[in-house]
Tab-separated table of C-alpha atoms and ligand atoms in Angstrom:
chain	number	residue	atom	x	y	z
F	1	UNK	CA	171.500	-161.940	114.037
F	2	UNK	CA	169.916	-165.041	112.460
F	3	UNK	CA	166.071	-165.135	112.633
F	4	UNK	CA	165.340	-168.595	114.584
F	5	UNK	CA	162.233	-170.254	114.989
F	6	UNK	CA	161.597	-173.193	117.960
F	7	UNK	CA	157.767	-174.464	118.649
F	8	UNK	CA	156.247	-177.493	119.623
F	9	UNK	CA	153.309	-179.469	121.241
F	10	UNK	CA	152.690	-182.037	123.757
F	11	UNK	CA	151.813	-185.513	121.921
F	12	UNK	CA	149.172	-186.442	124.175
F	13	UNK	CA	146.318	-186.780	121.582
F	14	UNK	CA	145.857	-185.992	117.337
F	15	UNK	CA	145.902	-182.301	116.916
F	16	UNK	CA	142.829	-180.084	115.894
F	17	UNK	CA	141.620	-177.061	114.497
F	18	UNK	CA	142.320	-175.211	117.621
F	19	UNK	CA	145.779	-176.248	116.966
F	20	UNK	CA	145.795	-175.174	113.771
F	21	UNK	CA	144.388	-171.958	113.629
F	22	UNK	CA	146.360	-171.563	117.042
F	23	UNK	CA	149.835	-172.380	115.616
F	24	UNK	CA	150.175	-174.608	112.894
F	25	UNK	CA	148.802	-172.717	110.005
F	26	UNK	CA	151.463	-169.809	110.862
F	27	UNK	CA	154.357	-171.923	111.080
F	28	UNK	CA	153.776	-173.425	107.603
F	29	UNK	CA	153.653	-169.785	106.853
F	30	UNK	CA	156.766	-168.967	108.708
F	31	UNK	CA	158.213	-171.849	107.297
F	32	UNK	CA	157.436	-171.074	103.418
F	33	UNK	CA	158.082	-167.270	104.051
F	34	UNK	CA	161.855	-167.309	103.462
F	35	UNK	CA	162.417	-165.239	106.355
F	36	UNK	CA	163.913	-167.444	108.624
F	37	UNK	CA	167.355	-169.099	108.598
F	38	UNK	CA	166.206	-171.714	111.017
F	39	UNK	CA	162.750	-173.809	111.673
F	40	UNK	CA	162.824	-176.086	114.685
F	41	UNK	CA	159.090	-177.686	115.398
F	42	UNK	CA	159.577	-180.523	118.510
F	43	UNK	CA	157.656	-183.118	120.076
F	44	UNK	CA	157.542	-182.363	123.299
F	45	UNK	CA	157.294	-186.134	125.021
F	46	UNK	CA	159.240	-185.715	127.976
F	47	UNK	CA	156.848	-182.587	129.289
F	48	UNK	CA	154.133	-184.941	127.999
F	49	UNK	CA	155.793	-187.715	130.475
F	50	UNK	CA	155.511	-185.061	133.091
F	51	UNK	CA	151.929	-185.358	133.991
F	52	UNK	CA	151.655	-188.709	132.538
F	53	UNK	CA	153.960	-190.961	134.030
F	54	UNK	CA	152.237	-193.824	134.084
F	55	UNK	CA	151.112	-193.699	130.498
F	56	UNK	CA	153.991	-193.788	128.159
F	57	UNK	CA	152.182	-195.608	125.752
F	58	UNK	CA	149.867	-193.143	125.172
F	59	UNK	CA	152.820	-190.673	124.426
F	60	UNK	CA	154.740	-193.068	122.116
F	61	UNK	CA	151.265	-193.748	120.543
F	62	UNK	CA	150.631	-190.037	119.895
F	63	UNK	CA	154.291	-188.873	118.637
F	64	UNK	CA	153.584	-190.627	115.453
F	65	UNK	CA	149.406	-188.678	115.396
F	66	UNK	CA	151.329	-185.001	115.568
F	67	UNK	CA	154.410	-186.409	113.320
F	68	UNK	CA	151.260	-187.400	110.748
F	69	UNK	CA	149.334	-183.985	111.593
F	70	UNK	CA	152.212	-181.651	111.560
F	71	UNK	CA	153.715	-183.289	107.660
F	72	UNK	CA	149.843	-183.357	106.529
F	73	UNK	CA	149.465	-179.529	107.335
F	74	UNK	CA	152.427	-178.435	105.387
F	75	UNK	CA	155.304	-178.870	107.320
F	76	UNK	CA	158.066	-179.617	104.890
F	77	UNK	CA	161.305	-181.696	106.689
F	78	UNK	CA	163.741	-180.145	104.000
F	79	UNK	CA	162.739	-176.958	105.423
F	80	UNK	CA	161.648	-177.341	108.788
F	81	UNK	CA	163.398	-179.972	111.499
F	82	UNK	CA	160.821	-181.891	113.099
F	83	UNK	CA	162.441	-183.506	116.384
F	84	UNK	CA	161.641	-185.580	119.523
F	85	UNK	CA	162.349	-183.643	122.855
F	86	UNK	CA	163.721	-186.644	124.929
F	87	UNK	CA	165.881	-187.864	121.925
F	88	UNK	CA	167.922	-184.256	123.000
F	89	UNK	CA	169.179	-185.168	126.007
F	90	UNK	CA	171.046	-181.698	125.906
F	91	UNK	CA	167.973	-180.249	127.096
F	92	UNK	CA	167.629	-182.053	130.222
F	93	UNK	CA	171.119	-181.056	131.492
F	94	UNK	CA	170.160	-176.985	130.712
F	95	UNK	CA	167.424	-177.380	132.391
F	96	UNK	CA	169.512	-178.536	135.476
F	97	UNK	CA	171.273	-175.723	135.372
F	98	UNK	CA	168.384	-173.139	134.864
F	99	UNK	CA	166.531	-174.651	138.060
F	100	UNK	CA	169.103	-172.765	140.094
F	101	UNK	CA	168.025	-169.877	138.622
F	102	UNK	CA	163.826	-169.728	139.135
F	103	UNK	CA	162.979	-169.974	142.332
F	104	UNK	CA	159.694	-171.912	143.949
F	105	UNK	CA	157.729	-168.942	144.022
F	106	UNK	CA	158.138	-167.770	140.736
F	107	UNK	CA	156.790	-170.491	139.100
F	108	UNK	CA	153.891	-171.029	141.820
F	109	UNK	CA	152.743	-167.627	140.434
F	110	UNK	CA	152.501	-168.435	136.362
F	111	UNK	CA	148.876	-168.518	135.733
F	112	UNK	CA	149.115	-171.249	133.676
F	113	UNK	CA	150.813	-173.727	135.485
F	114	UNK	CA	148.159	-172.923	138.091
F	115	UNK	CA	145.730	-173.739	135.999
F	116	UNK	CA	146.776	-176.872	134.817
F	117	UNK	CA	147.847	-177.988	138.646
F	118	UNK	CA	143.875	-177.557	138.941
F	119	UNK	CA	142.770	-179.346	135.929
F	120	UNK	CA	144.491	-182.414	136.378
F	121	UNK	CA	143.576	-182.429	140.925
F	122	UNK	CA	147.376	-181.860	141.506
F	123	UNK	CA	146.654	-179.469	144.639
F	124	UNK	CA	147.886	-181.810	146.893
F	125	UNK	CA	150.596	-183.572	145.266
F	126	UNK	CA	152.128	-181.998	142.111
F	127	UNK	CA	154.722	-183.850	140.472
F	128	UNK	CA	158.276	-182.320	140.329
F	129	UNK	CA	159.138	-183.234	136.908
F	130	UNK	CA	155.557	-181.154	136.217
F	131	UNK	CA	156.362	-178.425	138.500
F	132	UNK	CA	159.180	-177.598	136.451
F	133	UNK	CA	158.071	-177.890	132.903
F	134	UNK	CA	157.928	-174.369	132.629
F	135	UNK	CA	162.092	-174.166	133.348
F	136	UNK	CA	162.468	-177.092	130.942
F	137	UNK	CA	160.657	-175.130	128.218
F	138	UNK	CA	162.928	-172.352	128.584
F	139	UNK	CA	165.652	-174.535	127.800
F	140	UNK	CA	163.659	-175.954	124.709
F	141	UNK	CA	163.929	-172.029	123.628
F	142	UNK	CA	167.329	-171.140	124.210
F	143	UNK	CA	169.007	-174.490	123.262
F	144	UNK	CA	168.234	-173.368	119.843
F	145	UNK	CA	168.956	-169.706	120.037
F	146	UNK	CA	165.713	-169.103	119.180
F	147	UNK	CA	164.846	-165.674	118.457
F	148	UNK	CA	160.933	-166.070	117.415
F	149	UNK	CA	158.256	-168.579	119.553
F	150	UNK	CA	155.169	-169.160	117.798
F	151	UNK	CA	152.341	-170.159	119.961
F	152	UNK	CA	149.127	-169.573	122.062
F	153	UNK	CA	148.260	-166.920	124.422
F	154	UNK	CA	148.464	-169.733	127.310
F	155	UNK	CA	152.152	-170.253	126.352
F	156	UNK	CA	152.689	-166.277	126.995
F	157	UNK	CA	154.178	-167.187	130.542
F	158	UNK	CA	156.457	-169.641	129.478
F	159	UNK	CA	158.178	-167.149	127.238
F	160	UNK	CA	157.918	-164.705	129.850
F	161	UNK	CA	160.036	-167.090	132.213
F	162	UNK	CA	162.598	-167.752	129.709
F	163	UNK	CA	163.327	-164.546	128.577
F	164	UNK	CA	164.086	-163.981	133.005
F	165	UNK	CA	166.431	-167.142	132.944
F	166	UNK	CA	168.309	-165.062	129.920
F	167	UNK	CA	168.671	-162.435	131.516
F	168	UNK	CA	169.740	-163.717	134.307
F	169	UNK	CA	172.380	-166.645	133.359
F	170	UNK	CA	173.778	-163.270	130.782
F	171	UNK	CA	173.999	-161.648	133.988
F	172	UNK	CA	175.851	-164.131	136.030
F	173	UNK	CA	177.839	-165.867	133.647
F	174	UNK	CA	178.473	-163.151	130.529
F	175	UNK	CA	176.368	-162.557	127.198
F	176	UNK	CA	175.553	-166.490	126.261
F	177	UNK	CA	171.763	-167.143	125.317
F	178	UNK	CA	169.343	-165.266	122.970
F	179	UNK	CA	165.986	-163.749	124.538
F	180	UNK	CA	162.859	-164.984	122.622
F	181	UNK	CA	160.098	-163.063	121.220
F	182	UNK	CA	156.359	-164.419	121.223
F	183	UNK	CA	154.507	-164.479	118.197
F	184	UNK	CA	150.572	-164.815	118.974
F	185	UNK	CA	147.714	-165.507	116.622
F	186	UNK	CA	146.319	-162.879	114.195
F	187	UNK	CA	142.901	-162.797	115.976
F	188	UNK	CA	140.911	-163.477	119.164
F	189	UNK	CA	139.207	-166.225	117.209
F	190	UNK	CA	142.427	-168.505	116.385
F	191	UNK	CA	143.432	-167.091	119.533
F	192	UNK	CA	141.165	-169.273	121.971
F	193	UNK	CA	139.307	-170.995	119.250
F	194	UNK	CA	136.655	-172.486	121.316
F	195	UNK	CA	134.621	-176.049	120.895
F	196	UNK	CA	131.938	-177.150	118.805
F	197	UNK	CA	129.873	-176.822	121.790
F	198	UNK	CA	130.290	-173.331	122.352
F	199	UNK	CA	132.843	-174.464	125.776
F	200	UNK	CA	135.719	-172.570	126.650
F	201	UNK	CA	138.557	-174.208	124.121
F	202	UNK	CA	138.467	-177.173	121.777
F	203	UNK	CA	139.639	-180.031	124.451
F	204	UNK	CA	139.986	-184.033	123.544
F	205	UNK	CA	138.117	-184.711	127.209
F	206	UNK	CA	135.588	-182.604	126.637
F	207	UNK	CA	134.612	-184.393	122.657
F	208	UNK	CA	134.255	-180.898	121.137
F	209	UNK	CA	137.302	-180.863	118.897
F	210	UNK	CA	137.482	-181.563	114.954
F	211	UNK	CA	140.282	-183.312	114.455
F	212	UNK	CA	142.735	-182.694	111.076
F	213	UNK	CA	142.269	-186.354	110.540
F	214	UNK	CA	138.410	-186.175	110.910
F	215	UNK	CA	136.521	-187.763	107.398
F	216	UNK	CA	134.344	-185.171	105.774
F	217	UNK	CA	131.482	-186.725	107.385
F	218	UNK	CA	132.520	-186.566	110.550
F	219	UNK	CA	133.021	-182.821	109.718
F	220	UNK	CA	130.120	-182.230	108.397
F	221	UNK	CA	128.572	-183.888	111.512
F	222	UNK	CA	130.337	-181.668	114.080
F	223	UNK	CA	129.364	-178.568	111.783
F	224	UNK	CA	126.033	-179.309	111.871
F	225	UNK	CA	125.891	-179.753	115.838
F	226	UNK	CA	127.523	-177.070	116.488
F	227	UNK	CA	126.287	-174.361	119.268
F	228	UNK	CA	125.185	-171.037	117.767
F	229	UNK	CA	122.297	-169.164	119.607
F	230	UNK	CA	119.376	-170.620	121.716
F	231	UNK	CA	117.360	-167.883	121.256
F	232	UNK	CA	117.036	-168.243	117.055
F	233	UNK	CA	114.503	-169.955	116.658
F	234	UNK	CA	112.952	-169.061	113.651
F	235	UNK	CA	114.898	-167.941	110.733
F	236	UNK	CA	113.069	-164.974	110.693
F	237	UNK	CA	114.414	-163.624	114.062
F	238	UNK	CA	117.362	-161.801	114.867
F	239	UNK	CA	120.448	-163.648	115.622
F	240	UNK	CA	123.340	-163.146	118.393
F	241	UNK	CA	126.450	-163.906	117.288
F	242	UNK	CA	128.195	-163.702	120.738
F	243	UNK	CA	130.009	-167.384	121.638
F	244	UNK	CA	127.990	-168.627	118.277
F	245	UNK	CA	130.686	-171.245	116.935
F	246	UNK	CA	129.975	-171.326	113.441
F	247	UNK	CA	130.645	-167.344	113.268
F	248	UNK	CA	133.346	-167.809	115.285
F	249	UNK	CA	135.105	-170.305	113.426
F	250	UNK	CA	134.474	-168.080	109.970
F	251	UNK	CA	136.551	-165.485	112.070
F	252	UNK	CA	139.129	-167.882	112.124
F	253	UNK	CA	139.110	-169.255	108.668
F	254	UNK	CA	137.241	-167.491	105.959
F	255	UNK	CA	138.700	-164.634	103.810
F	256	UNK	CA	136.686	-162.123	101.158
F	257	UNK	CA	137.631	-164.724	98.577
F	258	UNK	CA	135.401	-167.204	99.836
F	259	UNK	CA	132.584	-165.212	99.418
F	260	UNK	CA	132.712	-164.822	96.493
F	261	UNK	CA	133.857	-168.355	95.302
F	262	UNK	CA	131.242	-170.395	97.042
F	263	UNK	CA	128.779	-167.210	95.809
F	264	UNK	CA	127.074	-166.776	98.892
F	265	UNK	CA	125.697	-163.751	97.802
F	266	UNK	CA	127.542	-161.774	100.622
F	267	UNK	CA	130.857	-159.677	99.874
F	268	UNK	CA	132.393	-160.474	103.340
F	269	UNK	CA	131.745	-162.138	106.591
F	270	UNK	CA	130.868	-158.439	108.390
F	271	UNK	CA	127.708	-158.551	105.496
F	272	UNK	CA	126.489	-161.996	106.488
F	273	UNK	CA	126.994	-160.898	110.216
F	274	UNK	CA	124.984	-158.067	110.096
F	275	UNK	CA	122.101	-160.022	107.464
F	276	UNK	CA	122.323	-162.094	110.949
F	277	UNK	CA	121.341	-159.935	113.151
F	278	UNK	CA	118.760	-158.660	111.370
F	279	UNK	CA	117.190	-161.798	111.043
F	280	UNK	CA	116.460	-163.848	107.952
F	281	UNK	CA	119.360	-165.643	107.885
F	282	UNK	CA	119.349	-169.280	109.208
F	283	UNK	CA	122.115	-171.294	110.958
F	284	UNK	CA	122.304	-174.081	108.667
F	285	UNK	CA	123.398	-171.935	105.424
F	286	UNK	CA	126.083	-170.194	107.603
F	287	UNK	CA	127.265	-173.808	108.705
F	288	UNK	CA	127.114	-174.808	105.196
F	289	UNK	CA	129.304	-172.163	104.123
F	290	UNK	CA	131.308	-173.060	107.281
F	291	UNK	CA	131.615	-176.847	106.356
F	292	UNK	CA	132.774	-175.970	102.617
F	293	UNK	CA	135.523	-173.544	103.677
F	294	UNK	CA	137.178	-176.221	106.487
F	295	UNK	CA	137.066	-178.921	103.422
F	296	UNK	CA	138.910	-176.605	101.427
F	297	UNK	CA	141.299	-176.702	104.425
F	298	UNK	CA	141.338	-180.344	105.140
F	299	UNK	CA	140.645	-182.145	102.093
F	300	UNK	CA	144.160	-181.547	100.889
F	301	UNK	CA	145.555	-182.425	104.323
F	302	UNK	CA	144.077	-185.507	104.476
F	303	UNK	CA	145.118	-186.692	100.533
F	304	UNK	CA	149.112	-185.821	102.314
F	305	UNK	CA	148.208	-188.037	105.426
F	306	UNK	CA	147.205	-190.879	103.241
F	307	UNK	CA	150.564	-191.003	101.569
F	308	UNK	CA	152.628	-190.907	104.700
F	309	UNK	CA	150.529	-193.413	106.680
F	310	UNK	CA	151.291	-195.482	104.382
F	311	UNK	CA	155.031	-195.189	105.340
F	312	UNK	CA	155.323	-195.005	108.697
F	313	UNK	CA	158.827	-196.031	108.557
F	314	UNK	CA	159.735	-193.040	106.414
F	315	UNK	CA	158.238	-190.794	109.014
F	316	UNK	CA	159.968	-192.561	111.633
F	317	UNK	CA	163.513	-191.629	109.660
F	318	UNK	CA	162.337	-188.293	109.283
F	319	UNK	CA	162.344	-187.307	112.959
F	320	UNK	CA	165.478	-189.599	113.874
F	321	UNK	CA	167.214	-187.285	111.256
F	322	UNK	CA	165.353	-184.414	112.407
F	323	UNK	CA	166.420	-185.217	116.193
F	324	UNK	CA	170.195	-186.161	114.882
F	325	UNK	CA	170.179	-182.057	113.752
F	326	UNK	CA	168.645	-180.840	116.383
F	327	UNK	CA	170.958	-182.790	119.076
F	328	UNK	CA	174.118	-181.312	117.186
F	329	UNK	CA	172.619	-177.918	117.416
F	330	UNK	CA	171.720	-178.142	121.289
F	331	UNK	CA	175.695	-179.735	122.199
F	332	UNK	CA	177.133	-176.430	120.663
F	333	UNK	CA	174.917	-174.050	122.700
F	334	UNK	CA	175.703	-177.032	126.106
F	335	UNK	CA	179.159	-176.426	125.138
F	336	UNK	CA	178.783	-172.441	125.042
F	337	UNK	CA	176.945	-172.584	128.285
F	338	UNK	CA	179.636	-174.681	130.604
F	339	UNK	CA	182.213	-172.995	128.796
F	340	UNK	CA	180.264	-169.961	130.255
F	341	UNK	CA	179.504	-171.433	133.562
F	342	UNK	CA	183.174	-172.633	133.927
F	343	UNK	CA	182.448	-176.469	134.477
F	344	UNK	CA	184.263	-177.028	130.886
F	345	UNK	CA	186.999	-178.611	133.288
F	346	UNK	CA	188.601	-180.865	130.568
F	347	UNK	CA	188.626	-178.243	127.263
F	348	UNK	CA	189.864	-175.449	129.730
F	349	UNK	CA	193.578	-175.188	128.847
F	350	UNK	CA	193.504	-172.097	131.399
F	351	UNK	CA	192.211	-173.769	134.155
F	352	UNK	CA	194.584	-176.786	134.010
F	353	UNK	CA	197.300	-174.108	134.137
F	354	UNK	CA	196.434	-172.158	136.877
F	355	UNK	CA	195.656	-175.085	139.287
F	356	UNK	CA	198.803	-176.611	138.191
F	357	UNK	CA	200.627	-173.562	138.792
F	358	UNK	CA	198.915	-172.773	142.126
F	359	UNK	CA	199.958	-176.548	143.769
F	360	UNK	CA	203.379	-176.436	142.222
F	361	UNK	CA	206.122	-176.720	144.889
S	1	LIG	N1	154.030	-176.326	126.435
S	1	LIG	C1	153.778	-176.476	125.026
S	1	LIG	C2	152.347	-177.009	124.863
S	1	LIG	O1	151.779	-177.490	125.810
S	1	LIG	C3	154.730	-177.429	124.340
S	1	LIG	C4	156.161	-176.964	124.395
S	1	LIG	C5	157.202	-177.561	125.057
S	1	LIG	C6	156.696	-175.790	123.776
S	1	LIG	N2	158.351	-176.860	124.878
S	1	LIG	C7	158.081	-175.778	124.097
S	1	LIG	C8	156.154	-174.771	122.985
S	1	LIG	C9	158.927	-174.733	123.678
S	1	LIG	C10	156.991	-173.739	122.566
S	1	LIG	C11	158.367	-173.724	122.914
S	1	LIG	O2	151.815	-176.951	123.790
């Protein structure tokens, strides 16, 4: 069976390290591994249009900030087809057809929806289109066949679902669509990668994200402000490294080889942990260390972004090519699935038969 990858994010703001550690580093992995015979990455603007209706120009503004992000981090259109969700109209109509198969109550119950019905004061009046993002998503995933879904724990649901609405429309209608596997984050820390101020997750309401656009100084700003623990005051004291952000985002970022290249005079992060908690170690040379290894990250990034913002057109063509492929891939599994559902009225030779046979006189 071919090894198939489909992701993708909601452009409703620029990406950030959260992102990145989260997903994006790991599908420019994925994507320069060999390994898989298909890469789709989307931009998911009609679930973004789902809770933001009235706001389309912040979507259409944003498609073009995760277009930039996503060919700055490595993402490589010869390898990897970057496409616009509502410019696959395919996906709308399986969705239709995979509403029938979720009931209410099933999706009342994923913990994430939930969540985000909360977040955004939905209790009383949660838009349909929103209610049923999570059935939409599922037909993001099986349009494509895809085999592999690289994302966040908070996504774990959503894959959860889809693999059901397999099952089930295999069931009912014969073998047809592919069940997806989630593929998580290595560690807690890219995991739920929280914010510069220590908060829950890196959120653009909250203004505790560093942004893959941010300038160095800007960086080296939210570095420096970062949370870490109230209780080290002097160097000289011992440190807690529980919810401290700059120790935390090391988890998420720094390998042995940094050690030794910016000579910190530690062999590994577990050696500057532990000189931590002993005390005698102060914040501002872990943040330092911090600050160099995300620049090593980001600088490169950012020389990439200059180059395509300054051909915006070009990116433009990229995902109108990138959407052409993905629409022609999406029709074949549509036709597969009303061939399947038998509402392929017009290519069914059989059916025009036996209804012709059963009226003859
Ligand atoms: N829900 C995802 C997010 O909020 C975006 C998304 C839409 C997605 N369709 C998808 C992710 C299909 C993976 C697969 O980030």
């Amino acid at each position: 069976m071919e090894k198939i990858i489909l992701t993708g994010d909601r452009p409703t703001g620029k990406l950030h390290l959260g992102h990145y550690v989260g997903s994006l580093r790991r599908r420019v992995e994925l994507q320069n591994s060999g390994e898989y015979d298909k890469i789709f990455v989307m931009i998911a603007d009609a679930q973004a249009l789902t809770d933001n209706a009235d706001n389309p120009e912040k979507i259409r503004e944003n498609i073009i900030e995760v277009a930039l992000d996503y060919l700055s981090a490595g993402l490589d259109p010869e390898k990897t087809t970057i496409f616009i969700q509502s410019q696959v109209p395919e996906l709308a109509e399986l969705a239709f057809y995979y509403m029938n198969l979720v009931s209410v109550a099933r999706v009342q119950r994923n913990p994430t929806v939930k969540t985000e019905i909360k977040m955004r004061n939905f209790e009383s009046s949660v838009p349909m289109g929103f209610f049923c993002y999570p059935v939409s998503q599922a037909s993001d995933i099986t349009a494509f066949k895809a085999t592999t879904v690289p994302v966040g724990e908070d996504q774990a649901p959503m894959i959860e679902l889809t693999r059901e609405i397999v099952n089930r429309f295999n069931h009912i209608y014969g073998p047809t669509l592919v069940e997806p596997e989630i593929l998580l984050p290595d560690n807690a820390a890219c995991m739920r990668l929280p914010g510069t101020d220590g908060k829950a997750k890196m959120s653009k309401s909250l203004g505790n994200c560093i942004y893959l656009s941010d300038t160095p100084k800007e960086v080296k700003k939210k570095v420096n402000s970062m949370y870490t623990d109230p209780l080290h005051l002097n160097i000289e004291d011992p440190g807690h490294l529980e919810g401290n952000c700059p120790f935390i985002y090391l988890d998420a970022f720094s390998c042995d080889e940094h050690f030794s290249r910016f000579e910190t005079g530690y062999a590994n992060l577990q050696e500057m942990k532990d000189h931590y908690t002993r005390g005698g170690l102060g914040d501002g040379t872990v943040k330092k260390l911090l600050y160099n290894i995300l620049e090593e990250t980001l600088a490169p990034m950012r020389e990439r972004r200059k180059v395509f913002e300054q051909d915006i057109p070009q990116v433009y063509e990229i995902l109108r090519r990138g959407s052409e492929e993905a629409r022609a891939v999406a029709a074949k599994t549509l036709d597969e699935v009303r061939a399947a559902m038998k509402i392929n009225y017009f290519t069914d030779a059989e059916l025009i038969n036996a209804q012709a046979q059963k009226y003859k006189k």
